[in-house]
Short mmCIF file of C-alpha atoms in Angstrom, two decimals:
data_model
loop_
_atom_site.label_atom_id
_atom_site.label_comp_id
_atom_site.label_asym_id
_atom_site.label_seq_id
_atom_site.Cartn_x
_atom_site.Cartn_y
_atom_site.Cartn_z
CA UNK A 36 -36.07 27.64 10.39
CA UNK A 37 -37.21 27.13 6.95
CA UNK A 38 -40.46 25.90 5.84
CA UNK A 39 -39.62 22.61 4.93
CA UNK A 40 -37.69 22.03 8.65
CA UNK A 41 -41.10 23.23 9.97
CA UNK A 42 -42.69 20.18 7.78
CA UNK A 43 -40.08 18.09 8.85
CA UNK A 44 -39.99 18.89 12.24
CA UNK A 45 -43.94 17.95 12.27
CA UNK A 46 -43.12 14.19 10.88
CA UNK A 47 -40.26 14.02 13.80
CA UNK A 48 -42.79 15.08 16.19
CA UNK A 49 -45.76 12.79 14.87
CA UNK A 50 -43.09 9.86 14.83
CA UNK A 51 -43.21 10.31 19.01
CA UNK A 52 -47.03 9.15 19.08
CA UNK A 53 -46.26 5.56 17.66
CA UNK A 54 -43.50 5.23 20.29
CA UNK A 55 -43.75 2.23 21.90
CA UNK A 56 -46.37 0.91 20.11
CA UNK A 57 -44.91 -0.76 16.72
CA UNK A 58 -42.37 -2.99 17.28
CA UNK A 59 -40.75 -4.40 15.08
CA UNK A 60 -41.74 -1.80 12.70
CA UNK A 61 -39.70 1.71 13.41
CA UNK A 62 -42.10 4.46 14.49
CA UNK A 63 -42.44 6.92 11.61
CA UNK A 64 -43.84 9.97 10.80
CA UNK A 65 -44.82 11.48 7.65
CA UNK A 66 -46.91 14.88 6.74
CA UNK A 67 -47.59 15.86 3.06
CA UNK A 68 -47.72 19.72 1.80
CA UNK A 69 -49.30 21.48 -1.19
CA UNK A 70 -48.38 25.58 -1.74
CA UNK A 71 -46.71 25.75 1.55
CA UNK A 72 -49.69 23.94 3.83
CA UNK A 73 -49.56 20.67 5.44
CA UNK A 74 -52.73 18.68 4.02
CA UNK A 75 -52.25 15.80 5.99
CA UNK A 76 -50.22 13.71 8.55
CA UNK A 77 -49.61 10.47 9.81
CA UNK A 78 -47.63 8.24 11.98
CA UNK A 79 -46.83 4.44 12.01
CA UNK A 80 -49.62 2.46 13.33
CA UNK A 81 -48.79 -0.81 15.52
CA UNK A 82 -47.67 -3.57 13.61
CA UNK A 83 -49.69 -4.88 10.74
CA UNK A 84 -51.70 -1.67 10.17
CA UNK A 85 -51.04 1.75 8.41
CA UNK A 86 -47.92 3.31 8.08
CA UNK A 87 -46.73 6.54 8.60
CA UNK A 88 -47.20 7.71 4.67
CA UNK A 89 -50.78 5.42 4.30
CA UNK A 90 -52.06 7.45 7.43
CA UNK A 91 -50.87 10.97 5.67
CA UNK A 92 -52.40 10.12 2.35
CA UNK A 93 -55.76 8.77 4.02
CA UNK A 94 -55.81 12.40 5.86
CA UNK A 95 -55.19 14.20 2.65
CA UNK A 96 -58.73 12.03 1.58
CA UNK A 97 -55.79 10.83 -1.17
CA UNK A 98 -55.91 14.06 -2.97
CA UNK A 99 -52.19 14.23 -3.19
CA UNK A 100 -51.41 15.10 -6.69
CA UNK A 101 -48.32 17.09 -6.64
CA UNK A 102 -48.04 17.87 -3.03
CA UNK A 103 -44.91 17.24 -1.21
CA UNK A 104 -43.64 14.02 1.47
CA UNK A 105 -41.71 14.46 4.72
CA UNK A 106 -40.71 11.71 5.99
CA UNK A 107 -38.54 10.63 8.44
CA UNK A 108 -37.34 7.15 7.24
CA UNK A 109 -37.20 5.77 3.82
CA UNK A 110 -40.97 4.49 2.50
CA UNK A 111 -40.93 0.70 2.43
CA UNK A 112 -40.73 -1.11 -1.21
CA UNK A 113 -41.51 -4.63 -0.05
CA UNK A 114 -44.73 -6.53 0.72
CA UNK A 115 -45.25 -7.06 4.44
CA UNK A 116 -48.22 -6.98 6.38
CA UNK A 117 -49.22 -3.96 4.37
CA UNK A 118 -48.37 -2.74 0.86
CA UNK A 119 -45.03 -1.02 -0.39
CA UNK A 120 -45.45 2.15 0.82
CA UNK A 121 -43.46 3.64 -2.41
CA UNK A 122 -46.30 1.79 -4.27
CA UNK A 123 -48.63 4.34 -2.84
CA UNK A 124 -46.86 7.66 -3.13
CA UNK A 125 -46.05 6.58 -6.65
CA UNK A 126 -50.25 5.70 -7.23
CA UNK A 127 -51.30 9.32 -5.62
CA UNK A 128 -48.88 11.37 -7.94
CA UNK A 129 -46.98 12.73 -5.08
CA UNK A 130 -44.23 15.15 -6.41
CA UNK A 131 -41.48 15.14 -4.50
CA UNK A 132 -40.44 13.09 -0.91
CA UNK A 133 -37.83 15.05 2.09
CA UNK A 134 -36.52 11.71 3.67
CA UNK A 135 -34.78 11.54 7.10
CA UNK A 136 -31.86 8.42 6.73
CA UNK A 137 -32.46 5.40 4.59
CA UNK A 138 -33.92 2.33 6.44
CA UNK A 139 -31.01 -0.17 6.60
CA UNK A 140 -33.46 -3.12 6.60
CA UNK A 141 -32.43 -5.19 3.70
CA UNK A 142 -35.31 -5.39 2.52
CA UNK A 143 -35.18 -1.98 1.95
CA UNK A 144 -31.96 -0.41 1.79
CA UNK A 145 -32.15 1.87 -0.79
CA UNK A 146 -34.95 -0.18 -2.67
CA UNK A 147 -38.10 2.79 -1.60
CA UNK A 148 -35.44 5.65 -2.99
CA UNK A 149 -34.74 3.43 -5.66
CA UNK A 150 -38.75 2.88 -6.84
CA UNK A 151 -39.78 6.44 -6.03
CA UNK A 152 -36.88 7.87 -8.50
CA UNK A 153 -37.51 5.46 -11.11
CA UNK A 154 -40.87 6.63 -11.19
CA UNK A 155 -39.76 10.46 -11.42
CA UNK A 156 -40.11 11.56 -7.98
CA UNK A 157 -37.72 14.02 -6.73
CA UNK A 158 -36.64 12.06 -3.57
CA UNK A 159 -33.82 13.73 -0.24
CA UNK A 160 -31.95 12.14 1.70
CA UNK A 161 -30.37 13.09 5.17
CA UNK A 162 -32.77 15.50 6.81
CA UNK A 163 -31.86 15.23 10.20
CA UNK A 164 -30.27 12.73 10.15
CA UNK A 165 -28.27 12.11 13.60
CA UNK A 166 -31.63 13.09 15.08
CA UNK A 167 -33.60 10.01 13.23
CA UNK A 168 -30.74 8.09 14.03
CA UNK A 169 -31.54 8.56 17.75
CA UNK A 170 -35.19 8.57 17.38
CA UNK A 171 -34.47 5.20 15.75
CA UNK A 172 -31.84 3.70 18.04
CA UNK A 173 -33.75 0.80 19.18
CA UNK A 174 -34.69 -0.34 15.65
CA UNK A 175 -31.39 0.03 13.96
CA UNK A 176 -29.70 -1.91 16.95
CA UNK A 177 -32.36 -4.83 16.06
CA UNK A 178 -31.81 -4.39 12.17
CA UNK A 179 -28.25 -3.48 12.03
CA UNK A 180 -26.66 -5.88 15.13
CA UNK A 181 -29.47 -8.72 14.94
CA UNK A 182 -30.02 -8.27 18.49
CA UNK A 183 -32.31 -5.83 20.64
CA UNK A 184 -31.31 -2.92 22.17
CA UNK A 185 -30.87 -2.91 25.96
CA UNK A 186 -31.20 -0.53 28.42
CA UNK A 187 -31.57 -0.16 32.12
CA UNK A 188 -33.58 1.53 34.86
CA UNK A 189 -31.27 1.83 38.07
CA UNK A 190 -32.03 3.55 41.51
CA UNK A 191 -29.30 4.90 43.57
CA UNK A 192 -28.81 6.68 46.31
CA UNK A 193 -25.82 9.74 46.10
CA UNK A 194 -23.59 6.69 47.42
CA UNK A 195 -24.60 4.41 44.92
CA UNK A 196 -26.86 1.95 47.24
CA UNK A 197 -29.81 0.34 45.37
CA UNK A 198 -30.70 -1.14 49.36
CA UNK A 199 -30.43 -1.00 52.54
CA UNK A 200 -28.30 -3.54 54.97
CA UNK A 201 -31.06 -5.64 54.95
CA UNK A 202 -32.33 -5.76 51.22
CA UNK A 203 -34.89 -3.54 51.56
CA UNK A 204 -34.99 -0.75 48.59
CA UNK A 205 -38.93 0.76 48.55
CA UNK A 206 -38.27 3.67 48.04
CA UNK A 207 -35.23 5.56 47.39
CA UNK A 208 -36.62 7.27 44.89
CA UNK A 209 -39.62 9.20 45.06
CA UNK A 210 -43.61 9.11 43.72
CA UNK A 211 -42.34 11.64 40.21
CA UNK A 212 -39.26 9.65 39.62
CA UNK A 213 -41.24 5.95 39.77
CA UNK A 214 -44.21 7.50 37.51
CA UNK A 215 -41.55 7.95 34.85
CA UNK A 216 -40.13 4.51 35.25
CA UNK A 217 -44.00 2.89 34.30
CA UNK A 218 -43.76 5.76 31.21
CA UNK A 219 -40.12 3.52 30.23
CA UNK A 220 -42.17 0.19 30.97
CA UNK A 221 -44.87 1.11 28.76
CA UNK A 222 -42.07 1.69 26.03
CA UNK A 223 -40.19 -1.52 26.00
CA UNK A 224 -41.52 -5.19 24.81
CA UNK A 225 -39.69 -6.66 26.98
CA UNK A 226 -38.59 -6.64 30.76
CA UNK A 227 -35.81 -8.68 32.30
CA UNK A 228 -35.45 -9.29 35.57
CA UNK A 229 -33.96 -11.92 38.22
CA UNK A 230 -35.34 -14.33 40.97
CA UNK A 231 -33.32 -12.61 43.58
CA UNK A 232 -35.37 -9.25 42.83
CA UNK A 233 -38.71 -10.85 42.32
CA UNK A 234 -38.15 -12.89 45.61
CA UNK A 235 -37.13 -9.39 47.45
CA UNK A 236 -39.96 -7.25 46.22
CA UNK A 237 -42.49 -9.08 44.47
CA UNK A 238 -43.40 -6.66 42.00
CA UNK A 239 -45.74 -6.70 39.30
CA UNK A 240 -43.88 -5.10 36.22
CA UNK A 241 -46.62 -3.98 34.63
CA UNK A 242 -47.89 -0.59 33.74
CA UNK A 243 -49.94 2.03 36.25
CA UNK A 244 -49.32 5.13 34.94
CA UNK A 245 -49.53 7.16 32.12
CA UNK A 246 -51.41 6.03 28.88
CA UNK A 247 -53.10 2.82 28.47
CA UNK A 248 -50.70 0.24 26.72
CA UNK A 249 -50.25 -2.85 26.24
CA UNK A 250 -47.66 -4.31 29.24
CA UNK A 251 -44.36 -5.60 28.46
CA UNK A 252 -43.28 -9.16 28.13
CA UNK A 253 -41.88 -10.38 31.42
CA UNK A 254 -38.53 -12.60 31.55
CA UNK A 255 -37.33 -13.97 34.54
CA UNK A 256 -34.12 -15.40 35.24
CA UNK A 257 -34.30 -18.20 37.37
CA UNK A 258 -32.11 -21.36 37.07
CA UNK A 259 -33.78 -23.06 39.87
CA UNK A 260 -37.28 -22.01 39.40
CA UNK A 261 -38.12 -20.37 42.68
CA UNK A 262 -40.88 -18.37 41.38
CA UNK A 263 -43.16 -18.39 44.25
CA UNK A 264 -46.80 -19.78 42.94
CA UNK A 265 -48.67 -16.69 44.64
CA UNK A 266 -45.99 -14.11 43.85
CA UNK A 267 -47.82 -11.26 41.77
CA UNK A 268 -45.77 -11.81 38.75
CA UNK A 269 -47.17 -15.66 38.50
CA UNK A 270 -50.67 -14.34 39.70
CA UNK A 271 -50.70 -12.15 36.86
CA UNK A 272 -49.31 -14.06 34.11
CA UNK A 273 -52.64 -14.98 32.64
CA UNK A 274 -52.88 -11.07 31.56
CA UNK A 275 -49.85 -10.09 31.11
CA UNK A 276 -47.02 -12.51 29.09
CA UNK A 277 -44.32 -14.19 31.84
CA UNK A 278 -41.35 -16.24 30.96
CA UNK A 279 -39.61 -18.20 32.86
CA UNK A 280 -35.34 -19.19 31.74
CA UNK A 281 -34.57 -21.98 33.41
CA UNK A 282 -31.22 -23.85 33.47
CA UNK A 283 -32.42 -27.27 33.35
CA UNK A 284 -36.35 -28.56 33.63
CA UNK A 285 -37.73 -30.43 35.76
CA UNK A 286 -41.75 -31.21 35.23
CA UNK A 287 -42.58 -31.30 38.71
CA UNK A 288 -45.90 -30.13 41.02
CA UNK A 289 -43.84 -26.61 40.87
CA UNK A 290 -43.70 -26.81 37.62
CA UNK A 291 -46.97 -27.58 36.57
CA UNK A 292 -48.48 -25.12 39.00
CA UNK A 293 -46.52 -22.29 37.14
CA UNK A 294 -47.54 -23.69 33.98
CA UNK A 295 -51.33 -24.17 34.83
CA UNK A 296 -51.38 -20.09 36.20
CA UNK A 297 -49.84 -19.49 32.09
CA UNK A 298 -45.86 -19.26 32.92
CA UNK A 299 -43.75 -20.38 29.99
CA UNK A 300 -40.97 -21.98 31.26
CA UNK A 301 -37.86 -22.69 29.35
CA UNK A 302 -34.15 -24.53 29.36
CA UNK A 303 -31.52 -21.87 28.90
CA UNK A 304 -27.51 -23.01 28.67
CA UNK A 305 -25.56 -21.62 31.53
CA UNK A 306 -22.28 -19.08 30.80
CA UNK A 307 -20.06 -17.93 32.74
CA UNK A 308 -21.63 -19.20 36.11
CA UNK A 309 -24.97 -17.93 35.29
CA UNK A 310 -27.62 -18.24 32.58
CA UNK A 311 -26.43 -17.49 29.00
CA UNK A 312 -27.78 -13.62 28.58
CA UNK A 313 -26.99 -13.70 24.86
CA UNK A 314 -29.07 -16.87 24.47
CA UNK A 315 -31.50 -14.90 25.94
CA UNK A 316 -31.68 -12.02 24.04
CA UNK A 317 -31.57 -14.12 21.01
CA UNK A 318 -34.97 -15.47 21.77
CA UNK A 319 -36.43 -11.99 22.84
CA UNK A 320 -34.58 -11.04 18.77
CA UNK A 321 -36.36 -14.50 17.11
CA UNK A 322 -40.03 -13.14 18.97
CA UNK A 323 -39.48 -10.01 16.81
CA UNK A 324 -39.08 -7.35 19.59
CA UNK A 325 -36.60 -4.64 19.62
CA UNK A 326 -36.28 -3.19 22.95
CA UNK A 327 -35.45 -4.57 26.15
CA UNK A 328 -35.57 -2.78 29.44
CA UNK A 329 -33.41 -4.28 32.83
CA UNK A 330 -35.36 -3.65 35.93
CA UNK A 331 -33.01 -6.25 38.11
CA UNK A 332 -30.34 -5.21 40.82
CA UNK A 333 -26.69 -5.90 41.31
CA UNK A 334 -26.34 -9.29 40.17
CA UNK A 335 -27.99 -9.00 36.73
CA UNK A 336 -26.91 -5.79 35.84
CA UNK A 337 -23.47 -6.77 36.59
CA UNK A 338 -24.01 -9.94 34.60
CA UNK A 339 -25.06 -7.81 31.90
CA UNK A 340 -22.44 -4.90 32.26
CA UNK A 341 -19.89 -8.05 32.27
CA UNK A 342 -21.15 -9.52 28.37
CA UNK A 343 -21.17 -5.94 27.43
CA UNK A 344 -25.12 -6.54 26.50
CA UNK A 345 -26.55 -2.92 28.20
CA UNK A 346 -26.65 -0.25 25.60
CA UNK A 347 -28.05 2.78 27.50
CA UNK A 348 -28.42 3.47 31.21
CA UNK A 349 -31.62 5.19 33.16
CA UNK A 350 -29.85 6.14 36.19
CA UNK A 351 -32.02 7.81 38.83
CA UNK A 352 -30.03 9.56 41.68
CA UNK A 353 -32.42 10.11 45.05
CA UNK A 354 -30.48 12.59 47.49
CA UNK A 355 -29.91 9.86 50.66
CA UNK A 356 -26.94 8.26 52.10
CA UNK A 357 -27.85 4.64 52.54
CA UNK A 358 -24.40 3.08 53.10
CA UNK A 359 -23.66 -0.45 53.34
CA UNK A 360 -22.05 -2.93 50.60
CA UNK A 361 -24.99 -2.93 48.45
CA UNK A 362 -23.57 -0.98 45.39
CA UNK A 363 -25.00 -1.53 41.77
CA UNK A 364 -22.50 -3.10 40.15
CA UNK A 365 -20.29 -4.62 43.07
CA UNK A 366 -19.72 -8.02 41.14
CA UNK A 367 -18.48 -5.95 38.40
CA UNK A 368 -15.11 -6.51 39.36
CA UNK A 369 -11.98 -5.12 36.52
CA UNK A 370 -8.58 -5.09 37.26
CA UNK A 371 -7.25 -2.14 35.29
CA UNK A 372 -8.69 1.84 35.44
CA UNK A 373 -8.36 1.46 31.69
CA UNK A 374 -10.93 -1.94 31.00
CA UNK A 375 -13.53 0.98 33.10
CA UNK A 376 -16.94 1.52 31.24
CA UNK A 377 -17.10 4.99 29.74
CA UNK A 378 -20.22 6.78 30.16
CA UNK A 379 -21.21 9.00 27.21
CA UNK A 380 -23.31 11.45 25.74
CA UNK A 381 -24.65 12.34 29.23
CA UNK A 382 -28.36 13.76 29.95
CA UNK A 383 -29.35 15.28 33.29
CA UNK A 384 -32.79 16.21 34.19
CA UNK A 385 -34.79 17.00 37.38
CA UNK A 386 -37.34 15.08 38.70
CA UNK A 387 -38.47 17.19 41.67
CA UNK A 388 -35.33 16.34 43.99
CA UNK A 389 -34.43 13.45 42.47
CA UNK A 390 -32.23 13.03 39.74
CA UNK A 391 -32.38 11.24 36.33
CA UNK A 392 -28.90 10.71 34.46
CA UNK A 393 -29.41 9.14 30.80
CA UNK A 394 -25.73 7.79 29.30
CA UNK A 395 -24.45 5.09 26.52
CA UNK A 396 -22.05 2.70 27.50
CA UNK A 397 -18.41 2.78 25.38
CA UNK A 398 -16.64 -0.85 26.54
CA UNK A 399 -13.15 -0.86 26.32
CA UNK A 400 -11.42 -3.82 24.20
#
């Protein structure tokens, strides 16, 4: 590996910290290098603070004449909530920037590239660039398709049960495997779920592991508003954001209750027998958050499967025969091998005896 994929790898890696924490802004990271030695680093702060190139310069103590920029998406040229970053590595007389892809946000798009060469920087394009491109998946879904991206936590057992006969499901999985699952809470802004699983389980949906952040915005999917009143997700709602999609509103004492414990409740159109899920996710898109996470069982995730709205699976595996008719995605019903859902670019990994199988979803049509 070369010296500058050393540097670059360094930005990739300090991109990782701001994971999760600056949506809508991508998480970026930056490090800048005089004679061969990185004299400072940085990463994307949340949204409305430094980013990734500020927080480098700042830790150079702005001596950055003639040093060197890796970066791993194109510096911003526009006024936001902070400066153009460009603006910046143009001000500190900083030589030359190694950029990852270009950021297809029109309001950049090519504009940083554009500003830094203009001003005689030596600028490159393309470093690792299918790696960015993942890194970045969830923000150039929400730039690029106008929508967030979409993925979902399942629990299986080896013959695809998420429950029992009865509806009971705590726990097929075990204590490692549900540690990592509050790790993929604490990196979405939003969760979805549905009535039927709050009504089963009555979870919480918040974070309990791992690093302190901020917990995700809860939706719940509930055309009749059965929401118990002293169910932990309305008990909680004060701390931790909650709304309610409803299919048609009714002010009522049920109502009001929810509303007085700080439930948003909302009208949402039906489609195709159930609440409109694209409606939906074009109000999580217009609260400027990029990454949704599905923690619902069959009926949703069917629902979901069926608008071709999930974009990336977290399928945990536990090693238990459960039996039964409760399958995942039994109201996912095709009529044709071919109109199947292709699972690709498949990840396996270990978690004690569990397994965890990461895959994208190819629709046919």
């Amino acid at each position: 590996m070369s010296f500058k994929e050393k540097f670059f790898e360094e930005a990739y890696n300090l991109a990782e910290k701001g994971r999760g924490l600056t949506s809508p802004n991508p998480f970026v990271g930056a490090v800048l290098v005089r004679d061969n030695v990185i004299i400072g680093r940085g990463y994307t702060q949340p949204w409305g603070k430094d980013h990734a190139e500020i927080q480098a310069i700042k830790d150079a103590n702005y001596d950055c004449e003639g040093a060197e920029m890796y970066v791993t998406l194109e510096p911003c040229a526009h006024y936001g909530k902070t400066p153009p970053c460009a603006d910046a590595i143009i001000k500190h007389k900083i030589k030359s920037v190694y950029a990852g892809i270009k950021d297809p946000n029109p309001k950049v798009n090519g504009k940083g590239f554009e500003k830094l060469k203009n001003a005689g920087v030596f600028v490159k394009t393309g470093i690792w660039k299918s790696k960015i491109e993942k890194q970045l998946e969830y923000y150039l879904k929400f730039i690029i398709s106008k929508r967030p991206f979409v993925f979902s936590k399942i629990a299986t057992s080896m013959d695809g049960k998420i429950s029992s006969s009865t509806g009971k499901s705590k726990w097929i999985t075990n204590e490692k495997s549900r540690k990592y699952v509050h790790k993929l809470r604490a990196e979405a802004d939003v969760i979805i779920t549905g009535i039927n699983t709050v009504l089963a389980d009555n979870p919480t949906f918040n974070v309990r592991f791992g690093e302190a952040k901020n917990n995700p915005i809860r939706i719940i999917l509930d055309s009749r508003l059965r929401l118990p009143v002293n169910s932990n997700i309305a008990e909680t709602a004060k701390d931790i954001q909650t709304i309610v999609f409803v299919y048609s509103l009714q002010k009522d004492a049920k109502y009001l209750s929810l509303k007085k414990l700080g439930i948003e409740i909302k009208e949402c159109p039906l489609r195709n027998g159930g609440l409109d899920l694209q409606y939906i996710l074009d109000y999580v898109y217009s609260l400027n958050k990029y990454l949704v996470m599905i923690e619902a069982g069959n009926k949703i995730n069917s629902s979901f499967l069926a608008e071709k709205l999930i974009d990336k699976l977290y399928h945990f595996v536990a090693p238990k025969i459960i039996g039964g008719k409760n399958s995942l995605f039994q109201n996912y019903i095709i009529d044709e091998i071919k109109e199947s859902v292709n699972l690709t670019n498949i990840d396996i990994s270990n978690y004690d005896e569990d397994l965890l199988f990461q895959y994208y979803l190819r629709y046919s049509g």
